[in-house]
Amino acid sequence: MKTSIRIALITIIIVILGSVMVFAGEPIKLQLDGRIVETDVPPIIENGRTLVPYRALLESMGAEVFWEQDAKMATAILGSHRVQVTIDNNTAFVNGITKPLDVPPRIIDGRTLIPVRFVLENLNCAVDWDPDTRTVIITSPEKEGPTVIQSISYEETDSSYRIVARGNDVVKNIRTFAYEDPERYGIDILNAAFPEGVGSIEADNEIFKSVRFSQFDSDTVRIVADLNEKVAGKVSLSDDRSTVFIDFDKSIFAGGDVSRGGQDGRGQDVSEDEDEDISGILPELDWRASGKLVAIDAGHGGSDSGATGKINGKVVIMEKDLNLDIALRVYKMLEEAGANVVLLRDRDITMNLYSRPEAANAMNADLLVSIHNNSAETSAPNGVEVLYYDKVGIEAYGITSGEVAAFIQKELVRETGLRDRGIISAPHLAVLNKSLMPAVIIEGGFLSNSNDLQVMLTEEYREAYAVAAARGIIHALNAWADR
Ligand SMILES: [Zn+2]
C-alpha cells in the first residue's frame, strides 16, 4: 500500500515538473494571415510539436469545426479538406484516409489542443515557425474554387457502359439519384463547375439512350442518363479522386425485361432455382437503390479471434469464423438480390482497427455493415443488438445509421428468435465514428451465454442471421430510394 502511494506521489511530481517545463519560456503566439489570434489557453510545445487550442484559430480562418464529445474527436472542414483527430490517438483521418501523427491531440485544462502544423497543412494552409518571436505563422489557403469538370465522355468497356467525368482537382462530394416515368439515373457532383454550361451525348446502348449534363445550380454539376431499362449505375472514383466513373453493368442486362426479385434478366449465371429461393426470403430491391455501394465487414480475423464460445472449458467456436461465414452469406444474398456490395475481408486475415472504416471511405461506400457476435464477462447477458453512431455529416447521406440499425434489428430479432436488446448508440467505436457513411455493427447472440451459444452453434442460426442482415439492408436501401 505504502509503496503504491509513494509511486503515485512521484508520478504526480513528475507530471507537475513536466508541465512546468512545457509551459516555460515566452508564450507561443499564433499569427494568421498577418494578424495575431488570441486563444483562451496558451499553445504548448510537446516533443517539438506545437499544440494549440483549435476552435478559435480554425473558425477564424473560416473552417467548420466539430467536437464530438463521446467519440473524443475534433473534425475540421475547410473547402474540400477534412481532418479528423482523436484525443490521445496517433492516427488521424484526412479525407477519410488514415495518416500517422507524431504527437496526438490532448485535453489540457479542459481545452482540446491539436498539433497545429499537421492539422493546418492537411487543410491546405502554409505553416511556419519563427523561433525568435516564438510565433506560429499561418497562411490560409487561397479561397478554393469549385472543381472544374473538364470533360464528360461515354465509353464501352468489356463489362459496362461507362460515363466518365474528368475534374481538374479532387471531386469532393457526389450524390446519386434515380427517377421513374421516365426512368433516369444520375449524379450530382457538388462544389463543381462545368464551364461548357450544358451538353449531351447520344449513347443508345441497351441500358441508356443518352447522357445529358449541365451546370444544375451555382455549385452543382448534374449528369443524367436517360434509361431504356430500370438499371442503376455504379459510381466510383479514380485513385487521385479527380475522375468520376458511372458504370452500367452489362451483365445486368440479359435481354427482355430487367426487373428484380425472381424474374429473369439478371444475368445467365444465376439459375432459376436460386432466384426463386432468394425472392422468397428477401424483399425486392428497389432498382433505384441498387447502385448504392454496401460494404460488408466480417469482424475480427487472423490473429484476432474475437470472442470464443466454450463448452466445459473447451473452445468450440471462434467469433472470427462465425462472423466470416455469416458475412459471406450476406454478401451472396445481397449480390443475388441485385445490390452493389463488397466484402472488406473474404478470408481469415488480420485487419487493424482503422483499416475497416478507411477501406469503406476509400471506396466511397454508401453504407458500412459490420458483422459481429457478442460476449460478456459473465454468462448472464444474452440476446441480439445493433450498434450505430450518427456522426457529423451523416445528414448528407439521406439515411442515418440509427435508421439502418432499426431496420436490421427488427429482422434480427424475428429471424434468430433471440432476445431483443434494441439498438444502441456507440460513439466510441472506430468502425462507427471513423467511417464517413452510415455505419452499423450487428451483434448477434452472446457466445458467453449457454442458451445463446446452443442456438449459435447451429447452421440455422448462421442462415437466419444472414437473412436478417440482408433483409434489413434491403429495407434500408428501399427506404433510401424513396427519399
Ligand atoms: Zn466482435
Coordinates of C-alpha atoms and ligand atoms in Angstrom, one line a residue:
M1 CA 0.0 0.0 0.0
K2 CA 2.7 2.5 1.1
T3 CA 4.8 1.7 -1.9
S4 CA 1.9 2.4 -4.3
I5 CA 1.2 5.8 -2.6
R6 CA 4.9 6.7 -2.9
I7 CA 4.8 5.7 -6.6
A8 CA 1.7 7.8 -7.1
L9 CA 3.3 10.8 -5.4
I10 CA 6.4 10.5 -7.5
T11 CA 4.3 10.3 -10.6
I12 CA 2.4 13.5 -9.6
I13 CA 5.6 15.3 -9.0
I14 CA 7.0 14.2 -12.4
V15 CA 3.8 15.3 -14.1
I16 CA 3.9 18.7 -12.4
L17 CA 7.6 19.2 -13.3
G18 CA 6.8 18.1 -16.8
S19 CA 4.0 20.6 -17.1
V20 CA 6.2 23.4 -15.8
M21 CA 8.8 22.6 -18.4
V22 CA 6.3 22.6 -21.2
F23 CA 4.9 26.0 -20.2
A24 CA 8.3 27.6 -19.6
G25 CA 9.6 30.4 -21.7
E26 CA 7.8 33.1 -23.6
P27 CA 4.2 32.3 -24.6
I28 CA 3.8 31.0 -28.1
K29 CA 1.8 33.3 -30.4
L30 CA -0.3 32.4 -33.3
Q31 CA -0.4 34.6 -36.4
L32 CA -3.0 34.0 -39.1
D33 CA -2.6 35.9 -42.3
G34 CA -0.6 38.7 -40.6
R35 CA -2.9 39.0 -37.5
I36 CA -2.4 37.6 -34.0
V37 CA -5.1 35.2 -33.0
E38 CA -5.9 35.2 -29.2
T39 CA -6.6 31.9 -27.6
D40 CA -8.1 31.3 -24.1
V41 CA -5.3 28.8 -23.1
P42 CA -1.8 29.2 -24.4
P43 CA -0.3 26.9 -27.1
I44 CA 2.3 24.4 -25.8
I45 CA 5.2 22.5 -27.3
E46 CA 5.4 18.8 -26.9
N47 CA 8.1 16.7 -28.5
G48 CA 9.0 19.6 -30.8
R49 CA 5.4 19.9 -32.0
T50 CA 3.2 22.9 -31.2
L51 CA -0.2 22.1 -29.8
V52 CA -2.8 24.9 -30.0
P53 CA -6.5 25.3 -28.9
Y54 CA -8.2 24.5 -32.1
R55 CA -11.6 26.3 -32.2
A56 CA -10.7 30.0 -32.2
L57 CA -7.9 29.5 -34.8
L58 CA -9.8 27.3 -37.2
E59 CA -13.0 29.3 -37.0
S60 CA -11.2 32.5 -37.7
M61 CA -9.9 31.1 -41.0
G62 CA -13.5 30.0 -42.0
A63 CA -13.2 26.3 -41.3
E64 CA -16.2 24.4 -39.9
V65 CA -15.3 22.8 -36.6
F66 CA -17.0 20.0 -34.8
W67 CA -16.3 18.4 -31.5
E68 CA -17.8 15.0 -30.8
Q69 CA -17.6 14.6 -27.0
D70 CA -18.4 10.9 -26.7
A71 CA -16.0 10.0 -29.5
K72 CA -13.4 12.5 -28.3
M73 CA -12.9 13.6 -31.9
A74 CA -12.4 17.0 -33.4
T75 CA -13.2 17.5 -37.1
A76 CA -12.2 20.5 -39.2
I77 CA -13.5 21.0 -42.7
L78 CA -12.1 23.7 -44.9
G79 CA -13.1 23.7 -48.6
S80 CA -12.6 20.2 -49.8
H81 CA -10.3 19.2 -47.0
R82 CA -11.4 17.3 -43.9
V83 CA -9.2 16.5 -41.0
Q84 CA -10.3 14.4 -38.0
V85 CA -8.2 13.9 -34.9
T86 CA -9.0 12.0 -31.8
I87 CA -7.7 12.8 -28.3
D88 CA -4.5 10.8 -27.3
N89 CA -4.7 8.9 -30.6
N90 CA -1.8 8.8 -33.1
T91 CA -3.9 8.1 -36.1
A92 CA -5.7 11.0 -37.9
F93 CA -8.1 10.7 -40.7
V94 CA -7.6 13.1 -43.6
N95 CA -10.4 13.0 -46.1
G96 CA -11.4 9.6 -44.6
I97 CA -7.9 8.1 -45.0
T98 CA -5.5 7.3 -42.1
K99 CA -2.4 9.4 -41.5
P100 CA 0.0 9.0 -38.6
L101 CA 0.5 11.8 -36.1
D102 CA 3.8 12.0 -34.1
V103 CA 2.0 14.0 -31.4
P104 CA -1.7 13.3 -30.8
P105 CA -4.2 16.0 -29.7
R106 CA -4.5 16.5 -25.9
I107 CA -7.1 17.8 -23.5
I108 CA -5.3 20.2 -21.1
D109 CA -7.2 22.3 -18.6
G110 CA -10.4 21.2 -20.2
R111 CA -9.4 22.5 -23.6
T112 CA -8.6 20.4 -26.7
L113 CA -5.2 21.2 -28.1
I114 CA -4.4 20.0 -31.6
P115 CA -1.0 19.6 -33.4
V116 CA -1.1 22.8 -35.4
R117 CA 1.2 22.0 -38.3
F118 CA -0.4 18.6 -39.0
V119 CA -3.9 19.8 -39.0
L120 CA -3.4 23.1 -40.8
E121 CA -1.1 21.7 -43.5
N122 CA -3.7 19.0 -44.2
L123 CA -6.3 21.8 -44.5
N124 CA -4.0 23.2 -47.2
C125 CA -2.6 26.1 -45.1
A126 CA 1.1 27.0 -45.1
V127 CA 2.7 26.9 -41.6
D128 CA 6.0 28.5 -40.5
W129 CA 7.7 28.9 -37.1
D130 CA 9.6 32.0 -36.1
P131 CA 11.9 30.9 -33.2
D132 CA 12.9 34.5 -32.3
T133 CA 9.4 35.7 -31.6
R134 CA 8.1 32.2 -30.8
T135 CA 5.3 32.7 -33.3
V136 CA 3.5 30.1 -35.4
I137 CA 2.9 31.9 -38.8
I138 CA -0.1 30.5 -40.7
T139 CA -1.1 31.5 -44.2
S140 CA -4.6 30.4 -45.0
P141 CA -5.2 28.8 -48.4
E142 CA -6.4 30.8 -51.4
K143 CA -10.2 30.5 -51.4
E144 CA -10.8 27.3 -53.2
G145 CA -12.8 27.4 -56.4
P146 CA -15.1 24.6 -57.4
T147 CA -13.7 21.5 -59.1
V148 CA -13.9 22.2 -62.8
I149 CA -15.4 19.3 -64.8
Q150 CA -13.2 19.5 -67.9
S151 CA -14.8 16.8 -69.9
I152 CA -17.7 14.3 -69.8
S153 CA -17.5 11.3 -72.1
Y154 CA -19.0 8.0 -72.9
E155 CA -17.2 4.7 -73.5
E156 CA -17.9 1.0 -73.6
T157 CA -15.7 -1.4 -71.6
D158 CA -15.8 -5.2 -71.6
S159 CA -18.2 -5.2 -68.6
S160 CA -20.0 -1.9 -68.7
Y161 CA -21.3 1.2 -70.4
R162 CA -19.4 3.9 -68.8
I163 CA -19.8 7.6 -68.3
V164 CA -16.6 9.4 -67.4
A165 CA -16.4 12.9 -65.8
R166 CA -12.9 14.3 -65.5
G167 CA -12.2 17.1 -63.0
N168 CA -9.2 19.3 -62.7
D169 CA -8.9 18.5 -59.0
V170 CA -10.4 16.2 -56.3
V171 CA -14.1 15.6 -56.6
K172 CA -15.5 16.3 -53.2
N173 CA -19.0 15.1 -52.9
I174 CA -21.3 13.1 -55.1
R175 CA -25.0 12.3 -54.7
T176 CA -26.7 9.7 -56.8
F177 CA -30.4 9.8 -57.7
A178 CA -32.8 7.8 -59.8
Y179 CA -36.3 8.5 -61.0
E180 CA -39.1 6.8 -62.8
D181 CA -41.6 7.9 -65.5
P182 CA -39.4 8.2 -67.5
E183 CA -36.5 6.2 -66.0
R184 CA -33.4 8.3 -65.3
Y185 CA -30.3 7.7 -63.3
G186 CA -27.8 10.4 -62.5
I187 CA -25.4 12.0 -60.2
D188 CA -24.9 15.5 -58.8
I189 CA -21.2 16.5 -58.4
L190 CA -21.3 19.1 -55.6
N191 CA -18.8 22.1 -55.4
A192 CA -18.2 21.7 -59.1
A193 CA -18.4 23.8 -62.2
F194 CA -19.0 22.8 -65.8
P195 CA -17.7 25.7 -67.9
E196 CA -19.4 24.5 -71.1
G197 CA -22.7 25.0 -69.2
V198 CA -24.7 22.2 -70.9
G199 CA -24.1 19.2 -73.2
S200 CA -25.3 15.8 -74.2
I201 CA -24.1 12.5 -75.8
E202 CA -26.2 10.0 -77.8
A203 CA -25.3 6.6 -76.3
D204 CA -28.0 4.3 -77.5
N205 CA -26.9 1.1 -75.9
E206 CA -29.5 -1.3 -74.4
I207 CA -29.3 0.3 -71.0
F208 CA -29.4 4.1 -71.8
K209 CA -30.3 6.2 -74.8
S210 CA -28.4 9.4 -74.0
V211 CA -26.5 11.3 -71.4
R212 CA -27.2 14.9 -70.5
F213 CA -25.2 17.1 -68.3
S214 CA -25.3 20.7 -67.2
Q215 CA -24.4 23.2 -64.5
F216 CA -27.5 22.4 -62.5
D217 CA -27.2 25.2 -60.0
S218 CA -24.4 27.6 -58.9
D219 CA -22.2 24.8 -57.5
T220 CA -23.6 21.5 -58.7
V221 CA -22.9 19.7 -62.0
R222 CA -25.7 17.2 -62.8
I223 CA -25.2 14.2 -65.1
V224 CA -28.3 12.3 -66.1
A225 CA -28.6 9.1 -68.2
D226 CA -32.0 8.6 -69.9
L227 CA -32.6 4.9 -69.4
N228 CA -34.1 2.2 -71.5
E229 CA -34.2 -0.1 -68.5
K230 CA -34.5 0.2 -64.8
V231 CA -30.8 -0.1 -64.1
A232 CA -28.8 2.0 -61.6
G233 CA -25.2 3.0 -62.3
K234 CA -22.3 2.2 -60.0
V235 CA -20.3 5.2 -59.1
S236 CA -16.5 5.1 -58.4
L237 CA -13.6 7.5 -58.3
S238 CA -10.1 7.3 -59.8
D239 CA -7.2 6.8 -57.4
D240 CA -6.5 10.5 -57.3
R241 CA -10.2 11.1 -56.9
S242 CA -10.4 13.6 -59.8
T243 CA -12.3 11.4 -62.2
V244 CA -15.8 10.0 -61.6
F245 CA -16.9 6.8 -63.4
I246 CA -20.5 5.8 -63.7
D247 CA -20.7 2.2 -64.8
F248 CA -23.8 0.4 -66.0
D249 CA -23.1 -3.2 -65.7
K250 CA -23.7 -5.1 -69.0
S251 CA -24.3 -8.4 -67.2
I252 CA -27.4 -7.0 -65.5
F253 CA -29.0 -6.8 -68.9
A254 CA -29.7 -10.3 -70.3
G255 CA -32.3 -9.3 -72.8
G256 CA -36.0 -8.8 -72.2
D257 CA -37.5 -7.0 -69.2
V258 CA -35.0 -6.2 -66.5
S259 CA -36.6 -6.4 -63.1
R260 CA -35.8 -7.5 -59.7
G261 CA -36.9 -10.3 -57.4
G262 CA -37.0 -13.6 -59.1
Q263 CA -37.7 -12.5 -62.7
D264 CA -35.3 -13.5 -65.4
G265 CA -33.0 -10.8 -66.8
R266 CA -30.4 -10.7 -64.0
G267 CA -27.7 -12.5 -66.0
Q268 CA -27.5 -16.1 -67.0
D269 CA -25.1 -17.2 -64.3
V270 CA -27.9 -17.2 -61.7
S271 CA -30.0 -20.3 -62.0
E272 CA -33.8 -20.1 -61.7
D273 CA -33.8 -22.2 -58.6
E274 CA -31.6 -19.9 -56.7
D275 CA -33.6 -16.9 -58.0
E276 CA -36.7 -18.3 -56.5
D277 CA -35.0 -19.1 -53.2
I278 CA -33.9 -15.6 -52.7
S279 CA -37.1 -14.0 -53.9
G280 CA -39.0 -15.9 -51.3
I281 CA -36.8 -14.8 -48.4
L282 CA -35.7 -11.3 -49.4
P283 CA -37.8 -8.2 -50.2
E284 CA -37.4 -7.0 -53.8
L285 CA -34.7 -4.4 -54.0
D286 CA -35.8 -1.1 -55.5
W287 CA -33.7 -0.7 -58.7
R288 CA -33.2 3.0 -57.7
A289 CA -31.1 1.9 -54.7
S290 CA -29.2 -0.9 -56.5
G291 CA -26.3 1.5 -57.3
K292 CA -25.6 2.3 -53.6
L293 CA -22.4 0.6 -52.5
V294 CA -22.8 -1.6 -49.4
A295 CA -19.6 -2.6 -47.7
I296 CA -19.9 -5.8 -45.5
D297 CA -17.3 -6.2 -42.8
A298 CA -16.7 -9.6 -41.2
G299 CA -15.5 -8.6 -37.6
H300 CA -12.1 -9.7 -36.3
G301 CA -10.0 -12.2 -38.3
G302 CA -6.5 -13.6 -38.4
S303 CA -4.6 -13.2 -35.1
D304 CA -7.7 -11.5 -33.6
S305 CA -10.2 -14.3 -33.0
G306 CA -12.8 -12.1 -31.3
A307 CA -14.9 -13.8 -28.6
T308 CA -14.9 -17.6 -28.2
G309 CA -17.7 -20.0 -27.3
K310 CA -16.8 -22.7 -24.8
I311 CA -18.4 -25.9 -23.6
N312 CA -16.9 -27.4 -20.5
G313 CA -14.0 -25.0 -20.8
K314 CA -13.1 -26.1 -24.3
V315 CA -13.3 -23.7 -27.2
V316 CA -16.0 -24.9 -29.7
I317 CA -16.3 -21.8 -31.8
M318 CA -14.4 -18.6 -32.6
E319 CA -16.2 -15.4 -33.3
K320 CA -14.0 -14.5 -36.3
D321 CA -15.0 -17.7 -38.1
L322 CA -18.7 -17.3 -37.3
N323 CA -18.6 -13.7 -38.5
L324 CA -16.9 -14.5 -41.8
D325 CA -19.3 -17.3 -42.5
I326 CA -22.3 -15.1 -41.9
A327 CA -20.7 -12.2 -43.9
L328 CA -20.1 -14.4 -46.9
R329 CA -23.8 -15.4 -46.8
V330 CA -24.9 -11.8 -46.6
Y331 CA -22.7 -10.9 -49.5
K332 CA -24.1 -13.6 -51.7
M333 CA -27.7 -12.9 -50.8
L334 CA -27.3 -9.2 -51.5
E335 CA -25.5 -9.7 -54.7
E336 CA -28.2 -12.1 -55.9
A337 CA -30.8 -9.5 -55.0
G338 CA -29.0 -7.1 -57.3
A339 CA -27.3 -4.9 -54.8
N340 CA -23.9 -3.3 -55.3
V341 CA -22.0 -5.0 -52.5
V342 CA -18.4 -5.5 -51.4
L343 CA -16.7 -7.6 -48.7
L344 CA -13.9 -6.0 -46.6
R345 CA -12.4 -9.4 -45.9
D346 CA -13.3 -12.7 -47.5
R347 CA -10.7 -14.8 -45.8
D348 CA -9.2 -15.3 -42.4
I349 CA -6.8 -12.3 -42.3
T350 CA -5.8 -9.8 -39.7
M351 CA -7.1 -6.2 -40.2
N352 CA -6.2 -3.4 -37.9
L353 CA -8.7 -1.3 -36.2
Y354 CA -8.7 1.6 -38.7
S355 CA -8.3 -0.3 -41.9
R356 CA -12.1 -1.2 -42.0
P357 CA -13.5 2.3 -41.9
E358 CA -10.6 3.5 -44.1
A359 CA -11.3 0.9 -46.7
A360 CA -15.0 1.9 -46.8
N361 CA -14.1 5.6 -47.0
A362 CA -11.6 4.9 -49.8
M363 CA -14.1 3.0 -51.9
N364 CA -16.7 5.7 -51.3
A365 CA -19.2 3.2 -49.8
D366 CA -22.7 4.4 -49.1
L367 CA -23.3 2.0 -46.2
L368 CA -21.0 0.0 -43.9
V369 CA -22.3 -3.0 -42.1
S370 CA -20.0 -4.9 -39.7
I371 CA -20.9 -8.4 -38.7
H372 CA -20.1 -9.5 -35.1
N373 CA -21.3 -11.8 -32.4
N374 CA -21.3 -10.8 -28.7
S375 CA -19.7 -11.9 -25.5
A376 CA -19.7 -10.7 -21.9
E377 CA -17.6 -11.2 -18.7
T378 CA -20.4 -13.1 -17.1
S379 CA -22.7 -15.8 -18.5
A380 CA -26.0 -13.9 -17.9
P381 CA -26.2 -11.3 -20.8
N382 CA -28.0 -12.7 -23.8
G383 CA -29.8 -11.5 -27.0
V384 CA -29.1 -9.5 -30.1
E385 CA -28.4 -5.8 -30.7
V386 CA -27.3 -3.4 -33.4
L387 CA -24.8 -0.6 -32.6
Y388 CA -24.8 2.6 -34.5
Y389 CA -23.5 6.2 -34.3
D390 CA -24.9 9.2 -36.1
K391 CA -21.8 11.2 -36.6
V392 CA -21.1 14.6 -38.0
G393 CA -22.0 14.9 -41.7
I394 CA -24.4 12.0 -41.7
E395 CA -27.4 14.1 -42.9
A396 CA -25.7 14.5 -46.4
Y397 CA -26.3 10.7 -47.0
G398 CA -30.1 10.8 -46.8
I399 CA -30.4 8.0 -44.3
T400 CA -28.9 7.8 -40.7
S401 CA -27.0 5.0 -39.1
G402 CA -29.8 4.8 -36.5
E403 CA -32.4 4.2 -39.1
V404 CA -30.4 1.4 -40.7
A405 CA -29.8 -0.2 -37.3
A406 CA -33.5 -0.2 -36.6
F407 CA -34.3 -1.9 -39.9
I408 CA -31.7 -4.6 -39.2
Q409 CA -32.6 -5.1 -35.5
K410 CA -36.2 -5.8 -36.3
E411 CA -35.3 -8.6 -38.7
L412 CA -32.6 -10.0 -36.5
V413 CA -34.9 -10.5 -33.5
R414 CA -37.5 -12.1 -35.8
E415 CA -35.2 -14.4 -37.7
T416 CA -32.9 -15.6 -34.8
G417 CA -35.6 -15.7 -32.1
L418 CA -33.0 -14.4 -29.6
R419 CA -33.8 -11.7 -27.0
D420 CA -34.3 -8.1 -28.3
R421 CA -31.6 -5.8 -26.7
G422 CA -32.5 -2.9 -29.0
I423 CA -30.3 -0.5 -31.0
I424 CA -27.6 1.2 -29.1
S425 CA -25.6 4.4 -29.9
A426 CA -21.9 3.6 -29.6
P427 CA -19.9 6.7 -30.5
H428 CA -16.6 5.4 -29.2
L429 CA -16.2 2.6 -31.8
A430 CA -13.8 3.3 -34.6
V431 CA -15.8 1.4 -37.3
L432 CA -18.7 3.7 -36.5
N433 CA -17.0 7.0 -35.8
K434 CA -14.2 6.9 -38.4
S435 CA -16.3 5.9 -41.3
L436 CA -17.8 8.8 -43.3
M437 CA -21.0 7.0 -44.3
P438 CA -23.9 5.5 -42.3
A439 CA -22.5 2.5 -40.4
V440 CA -23.7 -0.2 -38.0
I441 CA -22.3 -3.1 -36.1
I442 CA -24.6 -6.1 -35.8
E443 CA -24.0 -8.0 -32.6
G444 CA -25.6 -11.5 -32.8
G445 CA -26.1 -13.6 -29.7
F446 CA -23.7 -14.0 -26.8
L447 CA -21.1 -16.7 -27.1
S448 CA -20.7 -16.4 -23.3
N449 CA -24.3 -17.3 -22.7
S450 CA -25.0 -21.1 -22.8
N451 CA -28.5 -20.7 -24.2
D452 CA -27.5 -18.3 -26.9
L453 CA -24.4 -20.5 -27.6
Q454 CA -26.6 -23.5 -28.2
V455 CA -28.5 -21.6 -30.9
M456 CA -25.4 -20.1 -32.3
L457 CA -23.7 -23.4 -33.0
T458 CA -26.4 -24.4 -35.5
E459 CA -26.3 -23.9 -39.2
E460 CA -29.8 -22.4 -38.9
Y461 CA -28.5 -19.5 -36.8
R462 CA -25.9 -18.5 -39.4
E463 CA -28.5 -18.6 -42.1
A464 CA -31.1 -16.7 -40.0
Y465 CA -28.6 -14.0 -39.1
A466 CA -27.6 -13.6 -42.7
V467 CA -31.2 -13.4 -43.9
A468 CA -31.9 -10.8 -41.2
A469 CA -29.0 -8.7 -42.2
A470 CA -29.7 -8.9 -45.9
R471 CA -33.4 -8.1 -45.3
G472 CA -32.7 -5.2 -43.0
I473 CA -30.2 -3.8 -45.5
I474 CA -32.6 -4.1 -48.4
H475 CA -35.4 -2.4 -46.4
A476 CA -33.0 0.4 -45.6
L477 CA -31.9 0.8 -49.2
N478 CA -35.5 0.8 -50.4
A479 CA -36.5 3.5 -47.8
W480 CA -33.5 5.5 -49.0
A481 CA -34.5 5.2 -52.7
D482 CA -37.9 6.6 -51.8
R483 CA -36.5 9.9 -50.5
Ligands
ZN1 ZN -16.8 -8.9 -32.2

